[in-house]
Amino acid sequence: MPRFSIIVPSHGVAGRLSEALDSVLGQSFGDLELIPVCDGPDAPAAEVAAGYAGRDPRVAPVHSPPSAGLGGARNAGTRAASGTYLLFLDGDDLLLPGALAALDARLAETAGVDVLYVEHERAPWWEGEPANPVAPLLARAPEGAFAPAELPHLTGVRLPAWSAVYRRAFLAEHRLAFPDGHFTDVGWGGLTSLAAERIAVLRRVVVRHRLRRQGSRLNEPGPGPGQLALLDQVELVLDRAAGHALSAERFGPLFDQLFAVVLKTASRPERLPSGHRAFFRRAARLYRRFRPAGHPMPRGSLGVQHRLLAVGAYDAFRALREVDRLTGRAAGALPRPHAVRTRLRYRAALRRPLDPELAVYCAYWGRGYACNPAAIHAKARELAPHIRSVFLVEAGREHTLPKDVEYAVLGSHRAWELLARATYLINNANFAERVVKRPGSVHLQTQHGTPLKTMGVDQSTYPVVAARSGSFTRLLGRVDRWDFNLSANRHSTRMWERAFPGSWEALEYGYPRNDVYYTATADDVARVRRELGVPEGRLAVLYAPTHRDHHTGFEPGLDLEAFCAAAGEDVVVLLRAHYFYDRGGARHSDRIIDVTAHRCAEDVCLAADALVTDYSSIMFDYANLDRPIVVYADDWDVYRHTRGVYFDLPAEPPGPVARTPGELAAVFRDGSYADAGSAALRAAFRARFCQFDDGRAAERVVRRVLLGEPPEAIAPVRPLAERVPAPAATTLVRSRPCPASA
């Protein structure tokens, strides 16, 4: 049997699960089994866990439904475990380097202990020094193994489950399992410390607990199963302690620590927005029932709270709590537009009720009618015609909108009034930070690509990017307005969770802008090619390089005329620079058609027979068409070090990878850009990144967000094998034979 079984629940932390698993598998001590616990085989984390299991036989995922909670997930992992000792690691935490070797050495020194308590650090999610909250407590412990009575203040209540190692046979002998409900660490810690006969400590930080930006899930508003469950755990532990007939020296610290947790919850109004009187009354009954005779109350303000709880003086306790709340209330003003008249109009509009039939859209900071917002807007006019839809556009770009689309100019009085009263706000970037998130309004963030490069707060460790990103604090203030965040694949779901931590709900519905790749016909493809000026019978290669943060302007990175000459006489290039460089100027020639200013990227993709890109997210969208993709990665090492990336593109590409202009031209000249090997790479890429795009994404979004249909009523995503992409132009089959199939 392995020395250690490490159990890692993963609910809600798929975005960082790989880091947790890597921290375990990268340990110098390798006698272990790693048990990720996933919600089910189709859960976001299950894909991550399955990948690790395929690479390392020590990884053995198990499943536990979300309804079982954290305790149920840990119990499922425990049942599957075969190790001598168990460790519990949350899916967004890290096992520090050398941890298992240190644990093994300490367990050898204190052979046979039931529980080994260890230090952990609590790392702020964003910045600041990590804290080691239990070091003072463990510093008082004896050097070797000892009985719990020798250190009565080590009750287990103050330590999370991942701050200890447990002997599996001890847990089985006493039939110990995590209690149901929330606050299971309180119940588990108390029960295991009561049952243990020999314990020890390791004065070393073993786990780095990374605090969530959203705070603990236990802080979610009650009074339902969340906060009232705390009292269930307290009663469970105190009942068990009474059955053990503990001495006053042991029972007293246990009682004090349990009610310190209770009072901390009762003192936080955001945890108990309703039902707080019932919570307080039940807590008071438990306090009087279990308080040992003659047990002294704490001094200071905590003692005041104990006395109020002991007599059930809820009104006095609430008054004390209200004083604390008012003291800490922020005095800042609401965010507002800058201009005085506009600010006054906006303030007045905020006092009017929301318009339940008004939706405001914006794309790319007002560049025009484009991307996911435009696709949702079009579908809403079909499925929800009662909703008035208004597009926001920057001044000077009004002409880019279709004539039948209602619009308002960004920054105008009318735009701010619409933003103040709209129930639905839909954007693929972000609305201005001065936009107020009103109660009852619904903000949908559609995103505008699948992330290869780092995004959001993940950019903070890349100085060139961070310097251009502005305030991350302001960014996260905008994220806090999101109610829904759209995703085209599980990779995106996980990365958005990391890059934009917030309380939004992920909608794994696909990208509405990609619907056209499954609904367009051959006639549509031919029409777009004519509009763009693609000569008949030519192979249209779309060249779409991404933005470089370390460049000051657009640099094609490739001599396109030379490429055309070397790739073949039937090749023409559709050049689409990153939208940052759309300044209205065109770069046309006989073989190059500049489509940067064309308003619809989807049309350009439909017209192209093949795509050449470096690291642009357009590759993920284009893959839906199942047409050849070539990656031109001439500066990959520079790019990944200056911008940061989420996966190794050259190792997992959608097609051939070229490092030099000569290699790039060669794959077109010899036909390998479209051979069987290229198709195999593309198939794997599509399976990973085209998971939810099936031609019905816009419909799913409209039904869920605008029409309020429940998730179970939304049409499921069609399997990839059943989807039929828009046909490519006939020029895809070139006149010269392909050497790979000759």
XYZ file of C-alpha atoms in Angstrom:
742
model
C 0.000 0.000 0.000
C 1.216 3.557 -0.593
C 2.499 5.612 2.298
C 0.143 8.522 1.564
C -3.254 8.945 -0.040
C -3.858 12.568 -1.032
C -7.549 13.357 -1.535
C -8.328 16.471 -3.589
C -11.979 17.628 -3.936
C -12.393 19.779 -7.028
C -15.879 21.309 -6.986
C -15.772 24.888 -8.267
C -11.977 25.026 -8.602
C -11.324 23.412 -11.971
C -9.328 26.434 -13.089
C -6.579 25.796 -10.550
C -6.888 22.048 -10.094
C -3.901 21.284 -12.333
C -1.673 23.397 -10.094
C -2.813 21.458 -7.018
C -2.216 18.094 -8.716
C 1.183 19.214 -10.009
C 2.184 20.219 -6.478
C 1.538 16.633 -5.355
C 3.040 14.753 -8.280
C 6.113 16.993 -8.221
C 7.035 15.937 -4.668
C 10.444 14.354 -4.148
C 8.717 11.633 -2.077
C 6.767 9.528 -4.563
C 5.153 6.710 -2.538
C 1.644 8.043 -2.887
C -1.720 7.768 -4.545
C -3.521 10.897 -5.684
C -7.318 10.855 -5.627
C -9.006 13.838 -7.328
C -12.705 13.893 -6.466
C -14.816 15.279 -9.320
C -18.524 16.104 -9.485
C -19.069 13.590 -12.279
C -17.560 12.316 -15.525
C -18.784 15.388 -17.431
C -17.714 17.982 -14.840
C -15.074 20.568 -15.830
C -12.546 19.109 -13.383
C -13.089 15.546 -14.605
C -11.361 16.299 -17.898
C -8.336 17.646 -16.027
C -8.211 14.667 -13.661
C -8.607 12.156 -16.498
C -5.646 13.702 -18.290
C -3.449 13.213 -15.244
C -4.694 9.657 -14.740
C -3.749 8.846 -18.318
C -0.188 10.029 -17.697
C 0.455 8.784 -14.159
C -0.838 5.491 -12.702
C -0.754 6.982 -9.201
C -3.718 9.204 -10.092
C -7.117 7.571 -9.536
C -10.088 9.963 -9.867
C -13.400 9.234 -8.164
C -16.752 10.981 -8.394
C -19.022 12.557 -5.814
C -22.126 14.607 -6.722
C -22.128 18.320 -5.848
C -25.138 17.693 -3.619
C -22.887 15.669 -1.297
C -20.857 18.786 -0.578
C -17.241 19.019 0.466
C -17.671 16.457 3.224
C -19.210 13.951 0.837
C -16.363 14.444 -1.633
C -13.764 13.833 1.059
C -15.627 10.766 2.274
C -15.730 9.393 -1.280
C -11.980 9.870 -1.537
C -11.449 8.214 1.838
C -13.421 5.143 0.779
C -11.225 4.789 -2.302
C -7.964 5.345 -0.412
C -5.483 2.559 0.352
C -2.620 4.565 1.858
C -1.358 4.280 5.408
C -1.958 7.998 5.979
C -4.518 10.376 4.498
C -4.039 14.003 3.527
C -6.849 16.274 2.356
C -5.916 19.048 -0.069
C -8.410 21.527 -1.491
C -8.376 21.695 -5.277
C -7.125 25.289 -5.378
C -4.406 24.836 -2.744
C -0.803 23.683 -3.029
C 1.290 21.042 -1.299
C 4.602 22.810 -0.780
C 7.887 21.337 -2.114
C 9.403 18.744 0.201
C 6.191 18.413 2.207
C 5.722 14.655 1.846
C 9.369 13.899 2.665
C 9.077 16.001 5.819
C 5.809 14.291 6.777
C 7.288 10.849 6.213
C 10.297 11.667 8.396
C 8.150 13.059 11.195
C 5.776 10.092 11.118
C 8.762 7.761 11.397
C 9.922 9.661 14.493
C 6.466 9.515 16.100
C 5.446 6.060 14.917
C 1.813 5.124 15.299
C 0.288 8.557 15.968
C -3.363 8.869 15.045
C -3.133 12.487 13.904
C -0.129 14.594 12.916
C -0.996 18.282 12.995
C 0.999 20.527 10.651
C 1.368 24.208 9.902
C -0.226 25.836 6.873
C -0.111 29.283 5.369
C -3.023 31.371 4.212
C -1.994 33.236 1.080
C -4.006 36.317 0.061
C -5.545 35.718 -3.334
C -3.858 38.761 -4.824
C -1.063 40.356 -2.843
C 0.407 40.602 0.622
C 2.420 38.290 2.813
C 1.003 34.851 3.680
C 0.103 34.195 7.313
C 0.789 31.091 9.406
C -2.202 31.133 11.790
C -1.534 27.926 13.763
C 2.192 28.307 14.363
C 1.705 29.858 17.856
C -0.581 26.987 18.878
C 1.704 24.210 17.621
C 4.767 25.897 19.122
C 3.458 24.918 22.564
C 3.298 21.203 21.748
C 5.676 18.611 23.231
C 8.570 17.475 21.050
C 7.469 13.857 20.552
C 4.156 12.039 20.419
C 1.762 12.898 23.224
C -1.776 12.384 24.499
C -4.318 15.116 23.676
C -4.779 15.863 27.372
C -1.211 17.213 27.450
C -2.203 20.084 25.148
C -5.943 20.662 25.728
C -6.067 23.780 23.532
C -5.267 21.640 20.468
C -8.907 20.689 19.923
C -8.858 20.388 16.131
C -11.606 23.000 15.817
C -9.192 25.743 14.795
C -7.436 23.638 12.174
C -8.840 22.845 8.730
C -8.784 19.263 7.529
C -5.791 19.957 5.287
C -3.681 21.055 8.263
C -3.254 17.513 9.540
C -2.390 13.965 8.446
C -4.592 11.083 9.600
C -3.798 7.394 10.060
C -6.313 5.566 7.900
C -6.673 2.597 10.262
C -7.497 5.002 13.118
C -10.293 6.590 11.075
C -11.675 3.168 10.127
C -11.530 1.870 13.697
C -13.549 4.799 15.017
C -15.774 5.007 11.921
C -14.913 8.647 11.508
C -16.294 10.467 8.493
C -16.875 14.066 7.555
C -20.293 15.236 8.753
C -22.934 16.283 6.273
C -23.551 19.910 5.430
C -21.350 22.982 5.666
C -18.632 23.788 8.213
C -17.528 20.159 8.071
C -13.982 21.082 9.113
C -15.342 22.226 12.475
C -17.117 18.928 13.038
C -14.308 16.806 11.613
C -11.579 18.557 13.571
C -13.461 18.202 16.819
C -14.414 14.556 16.315
C -10.949 13.368 15.287
C -9.259 15.136 18.198
C -11.739 13.569 20.628
C -11.090 10.067 19.287
C -7.289 10.331 18.995
C -5.111 8.738 21.667
C -1.665 9.774 20.408
C -0.946 12.890 18.387
C 2.095 14.886 17.285
C 2.897 18.090 15.457
C 5.189 19.088 12.605
C 6.384 22.668 12.905
C 6.647 23.213 9.195
C 4.313 24.736 6.608
C 2.989 21.882 4.489
C 0.025 23.407 2.631
C -0.422 26.806 1.030
C -4.091 27.665 1.270
C -4.949 30.212 -1.406
C -7.814 32.407 -0.320
C -10.538 32.925 -2.894
C -11.228 36.481 -3.992
C -14.917 35.752 -3.439
C -14.164 34.709 0.132
C -15.010 31.424 1.752
C -18.050 29.609 0.416
C -19.132 29.414 4.036
C -19.623 33.176 3.968
C -22.468 32.864 1.503
C -25.680 34.354 2.894
C -27.837 32.164 5.112
C -29.856 31.326 6.982
C -30.484 28.032 5.212
C -28.233 25.019 5.157
C -25.134 27.216 5.054
C -24.995 29.087 8.351
C -27.408 27.051 10.471
C -25.289 24.012 9.651
C -22.577 25.513 11.844
C -24.774 24.956 14.865
C -25.333 21.356 13.766
C -21.566 20.817 13.799
C -21.175 22.496 17.189
C -23.908 20.353 18.706
C -22.441 17.194 17.163
C -19.000 17.811 18.655
C -20.250 18.854 22.076
C -22.564 15.835 22.270
C -19.647 13.557 21.440
C -17.436 15.337 23.977
C -20.075 14.901 26.682
C -20.147 11.193 25.876
C -16.374 10.997 26.380
C -16.716 12.506 29.850
C -13.853 14.912 29.172
C -12.134 16.651 31.999
C -12.867 20.324 32.556
C -9.340 21.093 31.344
C -10.162 19.627 27.934
C -13.854 20.483 27.656
C -13.377 24.171 28.455
C -11.056 25.035 25.525
C -13.245 23.002 23.184
C -16.359 24.895 24.310
C -14.648 28.287 23.973
C -13.262 27.587 20.501
C -16.563 26.306 19.147
C -18.482 29.337 20.363
C -15.789 31.681 19.081
C -16.723 30.397 15.623
C -20.435 30.808 16.383
C -20.029 34.397 17.576
C -17.855 35.288 14.603
C -20.696 34.214 12.325
C -23.369 35.930 14.400
C -21.356 39.165 14.316
C -21.172 39.247 10.532
C -24.477 40.585 9.153
C -23.565 39.648 5.578
C -23.521 35.994 6.632
C -27.008 36.209 8.156
C -29.108 38.636 6.112
C -32.224 36.912 7.408
C -32.994 34.383 10.092
C -30.353 35.837 12.409
C -32.731 35.872 15.387
C -33.419 32.152 14.979
C -29.687 31.481 14.637
C -28.941 33.469 17.796
C -31.690 31.797 19.829
C -30.567 28.301 18.915
C -26.947 29.219 19.636
C -27.999 30.556 23.051
C -29.764 27.298 23.866
C -26.660 25.315 22.953
C -24.508 27.679 24.996
C -26.606 27.192 28.137
C -26.916 23.439 27.596
C -23.233 22.696 27.272
C -21.460 25.431 29.265
C -19.632 23.722 32.144
C -20.604 24.862 35.611
C -18.330 27.611 36.787
C -16.628 27.941 33.425
C -15.115 31.465 33.213
C -16.110 33.769 30.379
C -13.485 35.535 28.266
C -12.485 39.113 29.002
C -12.982 42.178 26.840
C -15.432 42.551 23.961
C -15.541 38.802 23.368
C -16.659 38.360 26.963
C -19.490 40.835 26.373
C -20.663 38.759 23.424
C -20.508 35.589 25.540
C -22.648 37.173 28.231
C -25.239 38.393 25.746
C -25.386 34.961 24.154
C -25.690 33.243 27.533
C -28.837 35.217 28.404
C -30.210 35.214 24.845
C -30.127 39.026 24.610
C -30.498 39.200 20.854
C -31.582 42.840 20.625
C -28.561 43.994 22.614
C -26.269 41.801 20.527
C -27.777 43.204 17.317
C -27.257 46.750 18.562
C -23.612 45.976 19.282
C -23.261 44.459 15.834
C -24.905 47.499 14.198
C -22.421 49.839 15.845
C -19.566 47.811 14.389
C -21.222 47.791 10.971
C -21.724 51.535 10.860
C -18.159 52.118 11.937
C -16.864 50.113 9.019
C -19.204 51.462 6.328
C -17.434 52.948 3.328
C -18.168 56.617 2.650
C -17.225 56.671 -1.018
C -19.590 57.981 -3.635
C -21.165 55.895 -6.367
C -19.182 55.754 -9.596
C -20.514 58.312 -12.059
C -19.714 59.718 -15.478
C -17.381 62.720 -15.389
C -19.367 65.515 -17.102
C -21.555 67.379 -14.620
C -24.749 67.460 -16.711
C -24.357 63.845 -17.756
C -23.624 62.872 -14.155
C -26.816 64.531 -12.988
C -28.859 62.847 -15.715
C -27.306 59.477 -14.879
C -27.999 59.934 -11.174
C -31.617 60.785 -11.935
C -31.980 57.782 -14.236
C -30.616 55.496 -11.523
C -33.535 56.525 -9.318
C -36.054 55.409 -11.920
C -37.088 51.747 -12.076
C -35.316 49.338 -14.386
C -36.953 48.807 -17.746
C -37.658 45.047 -17.829
C -37.744 45.070 -21.629
C -34.534 46.988 -22.360
C -31.223 45.379 -23.332
C -28.023 47.321 -24.047
C -25.229 45.775 -26.107
C -21.640 46.755 -26.776
C -18.717 45.088 -28.563
C -15.001 45.864 -28.501
C -15.404 49.128 -26.561
C -17.890 50.450 -29.113
C -16.132 49.543 -32.368
C -19.372 48.462 -33.987
C -21.876 45.674 -34.554
C -19.700 42.609 -34.094
C -18.811 39.419 -32.276
C -20.977 37.630 -29.719
C -23.078 40.672 -28.760
C -24.146 41.137 -32.380
C -25.043 37.456 -32.762
C -27.071 37.518 -29.533
C -28.747 40.771 -30.617
C -29.830 39.217 -33.912
C -31.201 36.086 -32.235
C -32.986 38.166 -29.568
C -34.895 40.050 -32.258
C -36.116 36.668 -33.483
C -36.875 34.897 -30.172
C -37.539 37.855 -27.841
C -38.996 40.620 -30.042
C -40.621 42.269 -27.018
C -37.195 43.279 -25.715
C -35.886 46.577 -27.049
C -32.242 46.134 -28.028
C -29.866 49.092 -28.286
C -26.235 48.882 -29.431
C -23.638 51.290 -28.060
C -21.053 52.566 -30.542
C -18.244 55.092 -30.301
C -18.620 58.387 -32.098
C -17.578 58.207 -35.728
C -18.419 54.534 -36.163
C -22.184 54.825 -36.413
C -21.954 53.936 -40.107
C -20.689 50.442 -39.243
C -24.051 49.396 -37.793
C -26.804 47.840 -39.921
C -29.456 50.403 -40.764
C -32.197 48.657 -38.793
C -30.215 48.482 -35.518
C -31.060 51.058 -32.861
C -27.931 52.592 -31.362
C -26.597 55.254 -28.987
C -23.198 56.928 -29.012
C -20.972 56.029 -26.088
C -20.618 58.870 -23.587
C -23.768 60.647 -24.684
C -26.596 61.588 -22.315
C -28.793 59.003 -23.998
C -26.232 56.220 -23.636
C -25.848 56.830 -19.909
C -29.616 56.937 -19.424
C -29.947 53.621 -21.242
C -27.192 52.085 -19.125
C -28.924 53.265 -15.971
C -32.279 51.721 -16.839
C -31.464 48.594 -18.844
C -32.271 45.286 -17.205
C -29.874 43.428 -19.532
C -26.322 44.584 -20.292
C -24.355 42.476 -22.764
C -20.728 43.093 -23.670
C -17.701 41.191 -24.969
C -15.274 43.472 -23.122
C -16.448 45.571 -20.173
C -18.685 48.534 -19.644
C -17.024 51.609 -18.150
C -16.139 51.185 -14.498
C -18.490 54.075 -13.692
C -21.507 51.993 -14.699
C -23.451 51.010 -11.586
C -24.608 47.417 -11.157
C -28.211 47.870 -10.080
C -30.130 45.229 -8.124
C -32.203 43.272 -10.587
C -30.037 44.025 -13.602
C -28.350 41.175 -15.478
C -24.837 41.562 -16.858
C -23.649 39.031 -19.430
C -19.947 38.914 -20.279
C -19.650 37.116 -23.613
C -15.825 37.259 -23.942
C -14.308 37.492 -27.428
C -12.026 34.502 -27.760
C -10.572 31.365 -26.253
C -7.531 32.207 -24.111
C -4.135 30.965 -25.194
C -2.355 33.995 -23.753
C -2.805 34.954 -20.113
C -5.749 37.146 -19.244
C -7.027 39.199 -16.336
C -5.161 38.873 -13.057
C -2.953 36.130 -14.509
C -1.166 38.918 -16.403
C 0.168 40.392 -13.178
C 3.430 38.426 -13.270
C 4.304 39.607 -16.789
C 5.645 43.168 -16.425
C 5.223 44.241 -20.047
C 1.573 43.221 -20.027
C 0.812 44.389 -16.502
C 2.160 47.856 -17.262
C -0.391 48.207 -20.065
C -3.295 46.635 -18.220
C -4.039 49.457 -15.814
C -5.457 48.799 -12.368
C -6.277 45.184 -11.631
C -8.394 46.410 -8.738
C -10.572 48.345 -11.172
C -10.704 45.368 -13.502
C -12.045 43.205 -10.704
C -14.568 45.865 -9.809
C -15.936 45.447 -13.318
C -15.841 41.660 -12.975
C -17.983 41.944 -9.861
C -20.825 43.213 -12.055
C -20.957 40.026 -14.118
C -23.871 37.668 -13.548
C -23.018 35.314 -16.418
C -19.780 34.590 -18.251
C -19.866 32.788 -21.593
C -17.561 29.902 -22.461
C -16.897 27.998 -25.690
C -14.996 25.084 -24.109
C -13.930 23.649 -20.766
C -10.449 25.110 -21.166
C -11.997 28.583 -21.258
C -14.230 27.846 -18.279
C -11.209 26.941 -16.194
C -9.083 29.857 -17.345
C -11.847 32.442 -16.863
C -12.236 31.170 -13.305
C -8.548 31.893 -12.717
C -8.245 35.129 -14.658
C -11.485 36.797 -13.550
C -12.302 35.553 -10.025
C -15.843 36.497 -9.153
C -19.255 35.158 -8.255
C -20.552 34.942 -11.838
C -22.094 31.798 -13.319
C -20.351 30.122 -16.245
C -22.564 29.450 -19.274
C -20.995 26.636 -21.283
C -23.144 27.408 -24.311
C -20.558 28.124 -27.017
C -19.862 31.444 -28.738
C -22.865 32.857 -30.636
C -20.560 34.470 -33.212
C -19.493 30.953 -34.228
C -23.036 29.787 -35.010
C -22.598 30.932 -38.605
C -19.872 28.332 -39.156
C -22.608 25.692 -38.979
C -25.469 27.583 -40.596
C -23.746 29.174 -43.627
C -24.183 27.550 -47.045
C -21.946 27.187 -50.083
C -23.751 30.174 -51.603
C -22.879 32.237 -48.527
C -19.212 31.290 -48.860
C -19.191 32.204 -52.562
C -20.932 35.529 -51.865
C -18.424 36.548 -49.187
C -15.493 35.658 -51.433
C -16.918 37.864 -54.179
C -17.443 40.732 -51.726
C -13.861 40.494 -50.514
C -12.480 40.291 -54.026
C -11.018 36.772 -53.855
C -10.227 35.744 -57.461
C -12.077 32.651 -58.605
C -10.024 29.483 -58.500
C -7.491 30.824 -56.001
C -6.512 29.314 -52.633
C -7.386 32.012 -50.065
C -5.067 31.856 -47.057
C -6.156 33.977 -44.107
C -3.146 35.424 -42.284
C -4.218 36.665 -38.830
C -1.333 37.493 -36.491
C -2.077 38.562 -32.944
C -1.021 41.640 -31.020
C 2.435 41.648 -29.405
C 2.609 43.476 -26.098
C 6.336 43.985 -26.630
C 5.761 45.762 -29.995
C 4.649 49.372 -30.294
C 2.708 48.966 -33.544
C 1.601 46.448 -36.143
C 4.420 44.350 -37.547
C 3.241 41.654 -39.988
C 6.070 39.327 -38.935
C 6.080 37.836 -42.435
C 6.920 39.091 -45.928
C 3.575 38.262 -47.503
C 4.639 38.909 -51.096
C 7.570 36.530 -50.669
C 5.294 33.973 -49.037
C 2.849 34.055 -51.946
C 5.649 33.665 -54.467
C 7.101 30.683 -52.609
C 3.817 28.985 -51.647
C 2.364 28.710 -55.145
C 0.890 30.792 -57.942
C -2.696 30.035 -56.900
C -2.261 31.443 -53.361
C -3.716 34.785 -52.282
C -3.497 36.137 -48.744
C -6.332 37.693 -46.772
C -4.514 39.875 -44.248
C -6.388 40.536 -41.018
C -4.332 42.441 -38.488
C -5.371 42.534 -34.834
C -8.255 44.956 -34.264
C -5.937 47.186 -32.236
C -4.401 48.163 -35.594
C -7.593 48.851 -37.533
C -7.027 52.456 -38.550
C -8.851 52.349 -41.859
C -5.742 52.053 -44.043
C -5.563 49.137 -46.484
C -2.567 47.099 -47.625
C -3.699 45.698 -50.995
C -1.707 44.190 -53.863
C -2.327 41.596 -56.584
C -1.785 38.750 -54.112
C -2.709 40.413 -50.816
C -6.215 41.524 -49.815
C -6.320 43.556 -46.607
C -9.474 42.612 -44.701
C -8.502 44.207 -41.370
C -11.246 46.816 -41.619
C -13.955 44.341 -42.629
C -16.505 44.471 -39.832
C -17.203 40.746 -39.664
C -14.370 38.361 -38.785
C -16.729 35.436 -39.311
C -17.243 36.367 -42.981
C -13.486 36.521 -43.485
C -13.100 33.053 -41.975
C -15.854 31.656 -44.182
C -14.037 32.996 -47.239
C -10.680 31.483 -46.308
C -9.624 28.022 -47.444
C -6.897 27.834 -44.810
C -5.667 29.846 -41.831
C -2.147 30.900 -40.942
C -1.830 32.440 -37.510
C 0.639 32.697 -34.715
C -1.079 32.858 -31.337
C -4.367 34.584 -32.184
C -7.567 33.237 -30.672
C -9.050 33.225 -34.176
C -7.636 29.711 -34.542
C -10.105 28.353 -31.981
C -13.064 29.830 -33.871
C -11.748 28.836 -37.305
C -11.291 25.251 -36.136
C -15.093 24.945 -36.155
C -14.910 25.017 -39.979
C -12.634 21.954 -39.971
C -10.348 23.584 -42.527
C -6.533 23.531 -42.484
C -4.696 25.636 -39.896
C -0.963 26.319 -39.871
C 0.788 27.864 -36.863
C 3.608 30.280 -37.676
C 5.538 30.351 -34.390
C 8.700 32.227 -35.286
C 8.912 34.007 -31.907
C 7.156 31.549 -29.590
C 9.791 31.663 -26.851
C 9.735 35.458 -26.730
C 5.950 35.584 -26.778
C 5.373 33.022 -24.016
C 7.892 34.722 -21.727
C 6.620 38.261 -22.280
C 2.882 37.574 -22.399
C 2.489 34.202 -20.708
C 0.415 31.342 -22.106
C -1.955 28.726 -20.748
C -0.666 25.782 -22.775
C 2.201 24.859 -25.097
C 0.764 25.588 -28.544
C 3.639 24.097 -30.601
C 3.240 20.860 -28.615
C -0.563 20.747 -29.075
C -1.197 22.564 -32.375
C -4.228 22.503 -34.699
C -1.967 21.712 -37.656
C 1.620 21.980 -38.888
C 3.946 24.347 -37.022
C 6.390 26.467 -39.036
C 9.257 28.348 -37.420
C 10.654 30.148 -40.497
C 9.160 31.736 -43.631
C 10.693 28.930 -45.691
C 9.015 26.237 -43.596
C 5.697 28.061 -43.841
C 5.796 28.327 -47.631
C 6.883 24.690 -47.893
C 3.798 23.265 -46.161
C 1.613 24.962 -48.769
C 3.871 24.180 -51.670
C 3.993 20.439 -50.890
C 0.380 20.167 -49.705
C 1.208 19.001 -46.172
C -0.909 21.810 -44.748
C -3.943 19.703 -45.704
C -2.656 16.125 -45.462
C -3.758 13.333 -43.140
C -1.326 14.347 -40.407
C -2.677 17.872 -40.422
C -6.234 16.552 -40.257
C -5.387 14.386 -37.242
C -3.922 17.339 -35.347
C -6.952 19.422 -36.225
C -9.361 16.721 -35.044
C -7.730 16.586 -31.608
C -7.732 20.377 -31.407
C -11.415 20.590 -32.372
C -12.370 17.980 -29.788
C -10.701 20.069 -27.107
C -11.643 23.590 -28.116
C -14.871 23.333 -30.154
C -16.815 21.559 -27.423
C -19.865 23.813 -27.186
C -20.022 25.523 -30.597
C -22.740 23.747 -32.579
C -24.722 26.505 -34.319
C -27.195 27.074 -31.488
C -25.179 29.086 -28.958
C -27.093 32.333 -29.516
C -30.397 30.571 -29.006
C -29.208 29.055 -25.738
C -28.045 32.441 -24.466
C -31.262 34.247 -25.398
C -33.441 31.596 -23.832
C -31.477 31.470 -20.590
C -30.541 35.132 -20.077
C -33.270 37.162 -21.790
C -36.205 34.792 -21.560
C -35.252 33.370 -18.156
C -35.722 29.724 -19.086
C -34.276 27.276 -16.518
C -30.960 25.534 -17.311
C -32.620 22.147 -17.703
C -34.864 23.532 -20.466
C -31.961 24.742 -22.600
C -31.136 22.655 -25.670
C -28.058 20.473 -25.109
C -24.958 20.841 -27.261
C -24.880 18.546 -30.271
C -21.956 16.095 -30.335
C -19.066 17.177 -32.522
C -19.505 14.175 -34.836
C -23.055 15.279 -35.681
C -22.165 18.840 -36.696
C -21.734 19.830 -40.338
C -19.548 22.915 -40.857
C -20.076 25.346 -43.707
C -18.448 23.996 -46.880
C -15.090 25.327 -48.035
C -14.609 26.806 -51.485
C -13.715 24.361 -54.268
C -10.207 25.829 -54.412
C -9.299 23.813 -51.288
C -8.427 20.916 -53.613
C -5.314 22.142 -55.382
C -4.195 21.178 -58.842
C -0.852 19.681 -57.799
C -0.897 16.316 -56.017
C -0.169 16.129 -52.309
C 3.049 14.190 -51.695
C 1.637 12.705 -48.496
C -1.123 10.953 -50.448
C 0.609 10.402 -53.783
